[in-house]
XYZ file of C-alpha atoms in Angstrom:
296
model
C 138.170 80.831 104.303
C 139.414 83.219 106.974
C 138.071 83.313 110.546
C 135.171 80.901 110.114
C 132.922 80.418 113.122
C 132.691 76.943 114.638
C 129.225 76.472 113.149
C 130.535 77.391 109.725
C 133.461 75.018 110.111
C 131.039 72.125 110.690
C 128.884 73.207 107.754
C 132.016 73.553 105.650
C 133.151 69.998 106.391
C 129.751 68.553 105.471
C 129.494 70.644 102.324
C 132.938 69.582 101.141
C 132.071 65.919 101.644
C 128.838 66.407 99.717
C 130.563 68.182 96.825
C 133.671 66.006 96.769
C 132.392 64.122 93.719
C 131.311 67.249 91.821
C 132.919 67.378 88.352
C 135.898 69.675 87.917
C 134.882 70.827 84.435
C 131.964 71.161 82.042
C 128.425 72.442 82.496
C 127.862 70.644 85.815
C 130.949 72.293 87.240
C 129.654 75.731 86.243
C 126.254 74.914 87.692
C 127.892 73.818 90.952
C 129.822 77.082 91.193
C 126.621 79.045 90.522
C 124.631 77.189 93.195
C 127.418 77.513 95.754
C 127.673 81.244 94.951
C 123.954 81.682 95.623
C 124.092 79.706 98.864
C 127.040 81.692 100.133
C 125.326 84.970 99.308
C 122.234 83.781 101.160
C 124.353 82.805 104.146
C 126.021 86.229 104.143
C 122.578 87.920 104.105
C 121.113 85.904 106.975
C 120.860 88.853 109.384
C 119.222 91.163 106.856
C 116.975 88.417 105.503
C 115.713 87.568 108.993
C 115.025 91.248 109.668
C 113.119 91.637 106.377
C 110.999 88.579 107.211
C 110.096 90.129 110.573
C 109.228 93.448 108.909
C 106.934 91.790 106.369
C 105.319 89.550 108.985
C 104.629 92.571 111.199
C 103.042 94.365 108.246
C 100.791 91.419 107.367
C 99.881 89.889 110.708
C 100.748 92.134 113.659
C 97.475 92.634 115.594
C 96.423 96.204 116.402
C 94.941 95.129 119.740
C 98.347 94.164 121.194
C 99.563 96.534 123.891
C 103.122 96.489 122.510
C 103.632 99.019 119.711
C 104.750 97.507 116.430
C 107.932 99.602 116.357
C 108.858 98.344 119.833
C 108.172 94.781 118.714
C 110.473 95.276 115.721
C 113.213 96.621 117.990
C 112.934 93.675 120.381
C 112.862 91.238 117.462
C 116.026 92.804 115.994
C 117.784 92.505 119.364
C 116.778 88.829 119.575
C 118.081 88.166 116.052
C 121.406 89.764 116.917
C 121.715 87.787 120.160
C 120.926 84.534 118.343
C 123.511 85.326 115.657
C 126.204 85.506 118.326
C 124.853 82.782 120.607
C 124.713 80.242 117.769
C 128.122 81.421 116.557
C 126.924 82.675 113.224
C 128.922 85.836 113.830
C 132.228 86.330 115.584
C 132.745 88.873 118.341
C 135.152 90.712 116.064
C 132.401 91.042 113.474
C 129.967 92.156 116.160
C 132.187 95.148 116.939
C 132.040 96.239 113.303
C 128.267 95.748 113.213
C 127.823 97.898 116.343
C 129.850 100.621 114.613
C 127.510 100.425 111.612
C 124.587 100.682 114.046
C 125.941 103.872 115.617
C 126.845 105.514 112.302
C 123.408 104.693 110.914
C 121.492 105.907 113.964
C 123.222 109.300 113.901
C 122.236 109.686 110.252
C 118.669 108.595 111.023
C 118.307 111.243 113.732
C 119.363 113.960 111.328
C 117.448 112.750 108.275
C 114.154 112.354 110.105
C 114.589 115.800 111.635
C 114.946 117.424 108.189
C 112.062 115.385 106.766
C 113.926 113.084 104.374
C 111.810 110.171 105.638
C 109.620 109.379 108.620
C 108.585 106.562 110.966
C 105.283 105.904 112.635
C 105.019 107.939 115.836
C 104.487 105.018 118.193
C 106.393 103.103 120.827
C 108.801 104.013 123.592
C 111.977 102.329 122.305
C 113.086 105.317 120.302
C 115.394 108.318 120.267
C 113.341 111.304 119.235
C 111.467 110.350 116.078
C 113.728 107.369 115.363
C 112.719 103.885 116.590
C 115.736 101.901 117.706
C 115.163 99.115 115.186
C 116.323 101.510 112.438
C 119.948 101.147 113.486
C 119.693 97.394 112.999
C 118.945 97.928 109.313
C 122.359 99.531 108.933
C 123.785 96.753 111.091
C 122.319 94.263 108.596
C 124.408 95.893 105.857
C 127.456 95.684 108.108
C 126.743 92.033 108.855
C 126.588 91.247 105.139
C 129.808 93.110 104.422
C 131.945 91.393 107.044
C 130.479 87.950 106.324
C 130.850 88.125 102.549
C 134.445 89.270 103.030
C 135.460 85.982 104.625
C 132.958 83.608 103.000
C 134.403 84.405 99.580
C 137.962 84.924 100.831
C 138.110 88.294 99.130
C 141.397 89.611 97.802
C 141.988 92.933 96.054
C 144.425 93.854 93.317
C 145.419 97.547 93.221
C 143.456 98.420 96.349
C 143.888 102.169 97.030
C 145.667 103.385 100.175
C 143.327 103.122 103.123
C 143.951 106.693 104.264
C 142.648 107.962 100.922
C 139.552 105.773 101.142
C 139.016 106.977 104.727
C 139.036 110.625 103.584
C 136.602 109.717 100.811
C 134.323 107.929 103.285
C 134.356 110.926 105.641
C 133.507 113.231 102.747
C 130.609 111.021 101.657
C 129.222 110.760 105.178
C 129.504 114.519 105.682
C 127.698 115.182 102.392
C 124.674 113.222 103.600
C 124.291 116.016 106.167
C 125.707 119.133 104.512
C 123.841 118.872 101.200
C 120.751 120.148 102.990
C 122.517 123.492 103.542
C 125.193 123.847 100.845
C 125.953 122.322 97.456
C 125.237 118.647 96.999
C 128.580 117.082 96.096
C 127.304 113.558 95.446
C 128.206 113.596 91.753
C 131.702 114.869 92.515
C 132.036 112.185 95.197
C 130.728 109.576 92.762
C 133.438 110.569 90.292
C 136.006 110.361 93.095
C 134.879 106.799 93.866
C 135.393 105.771 90.238
C 138.827 107.396 90.139
C 140.040 106.009 93.479
C 138.627 102.470 93.132
C 138.570 102.266 89.346
C 141.762 100.189 89.021
C 140.883 97.824 91.867
C 139.837 94.290 90.952
C 138.196 91.990 93.496
C 139.250 88.323 93.493
C 136.865 85.874 95.125
C 136.665 82.114 95.413
C 133.338 80.292 95.236
C 134.172 76.562 95.306
C 137.041 75.336 93.156
C 137.403 78.378 90.961
C 138.540 81.913 91.623
C 136.711 84.755 89.893
C 137.467 88.416 89.332
C 135.259 91.491 89.203
C 135.928 95.242 89.073
C 135.337 96.488 92.594
C 133.223 99.432 91.426
C 130.862 96.967 89.693
C 130.502 94.996 92.928
C 129.566 98.247 94.719
C 126.814 98.834 92.160
C 125.440 95.293 92.413
C 125.274 95.416 96.217
C 123.656 98.875 96.080
C 121.037 97.458 93.702
C 120.352 94.585 96.100
C 119.934 97.013 99.025
C 117.590 99.162 96.918
C 115.368 96.113 96.353
C 115.418 95.381 100.098
C 114.543 99.033 100.771
C 111.457 98.711 98.579
C 110.363 95.701 100.634
C 111.024 97.550 103.890
C 109.063 100.655 102.880
C 106.208 98.484 101.615
C 106.116 96.895 105.073
C 105.723 100.364 106.584
C 109.059 100.324 108.414
C 109.521 103.908 107.237
C 108.143 106.083 104.451
C 109.563 108.685 102.104
C 107.471 111.833 101.496
C 106.400 110.495 98.083
C 104.969 107.379 99.764
C 102.811 109.047 102.438
C 99.659 109.125 100.295
C 100.180 105.556 99.087
C 103.132 103.258 98.675
C 105.091 103.410 95.460
C 108.523 102.037 94.568
C 111.530 103.914 95.885
C 112.984 106.132 93.176
C 115.907 104.751 91.190
C 117.886 107.871 92.130
C 118.252 106.311 95.592
C 120.721 103.898 93.991
C 123.280 106.709 94.020
C 122.793 107.195 97.752
C 123.150 103.488 98.429
C 126.184 103.304 96.154
C 127.872 106.049 98.157
C 126.803 104.477 101.437
C 128.522 101.307 100.225
C 131.809 103.196 100.227
C 131.368 104.085 103.894
C 130.649 100.410 104.580
C 133.751 99.279 102.694
C 135.950 101.805 104.508
C 134.713 100.594 107.910
C 135.248 96.931 107.054
C 138.677 97.625 105.502
C 139.900 99.084 108.785
C 139.081 95.826 110.562
C 140.003 93.403 107.774
C 142.965 94.924 105.962
C 142.507 94.240 102.215
C 144.992 91.645 101.022
C 146.328 91.286 97.465
C 145.707 88.061 95.508
C 148.382 85.380 95.429
C 150.879 85.796 92.576
C 150.103 83.881 89.389
C 151.409 80.324 89.613
C 151.552 80.416 93.396
C 151.296 77.073 95.161
C 149.303 78.535 98.038
C 146.511 76.135 99.026
C 142.962 77.033 98.059
C 140.968 78.312 101.025
C 138.142 76.269 102.399
C 134.641 77.096 101.370
C 131.629 77.520 103.570
C 128.015 76.854 102.743
C 124.804 77.238 104.669
């Protein structure tokens, strides 16, 4: 596993000792791989999961009599989570730079989208820029945190990864369309087709415990977008923000939002790929040692 933090190295050593006697084949082996996969995914989501817990807790238990506005509390809580992630060495400083970039990219989009009425936040608190409370940028940072962590936890490799300059142009086009479609033609379906064409041949290789698995990269984009859509439903239920259709009463976020999250995934992948250059898998029959695993 590349670039593990010191905390993860200690967890890794203990996990390997615990699983040293796990069978190498049969049903128990498959079950072990499945459990380790789930634990690694949970570990990769720790930033976003902590933020979702705070959002739900604030919805259920935050007292109205407190002088601190709920949005300001959420912002301060997000800052504390991020500081703890670095202080306890759950994230590296290199990863933090990527996460800050996600934060900035997301905040710019938030400022525009709230201005045109795509969604809205409660008008309370002082820790805000215009109509956008500062905790909103941390929700994009949570996606960035997941992306950079999953990249190294699963030691991702990519067969037939497209040239990064092409993916960068695609990412710029997708980001621009989030703004321009309010004034000119919405090109999301054309961009969606471009994603399939550009990434269609790429296969992601990832290692869980003893075994290496493969998955079409486009399918992984869809699965992550689906996961974010579920998290978005939880966040809107908590009142973090609301879409126009939810103002008169909460209802699930429309499935059409999956397309938006799918396209946003491409921007995320492009940003991460410029920090962690995608590497091809080892040739078949290679004697390269298996990377270490890491578990929470």
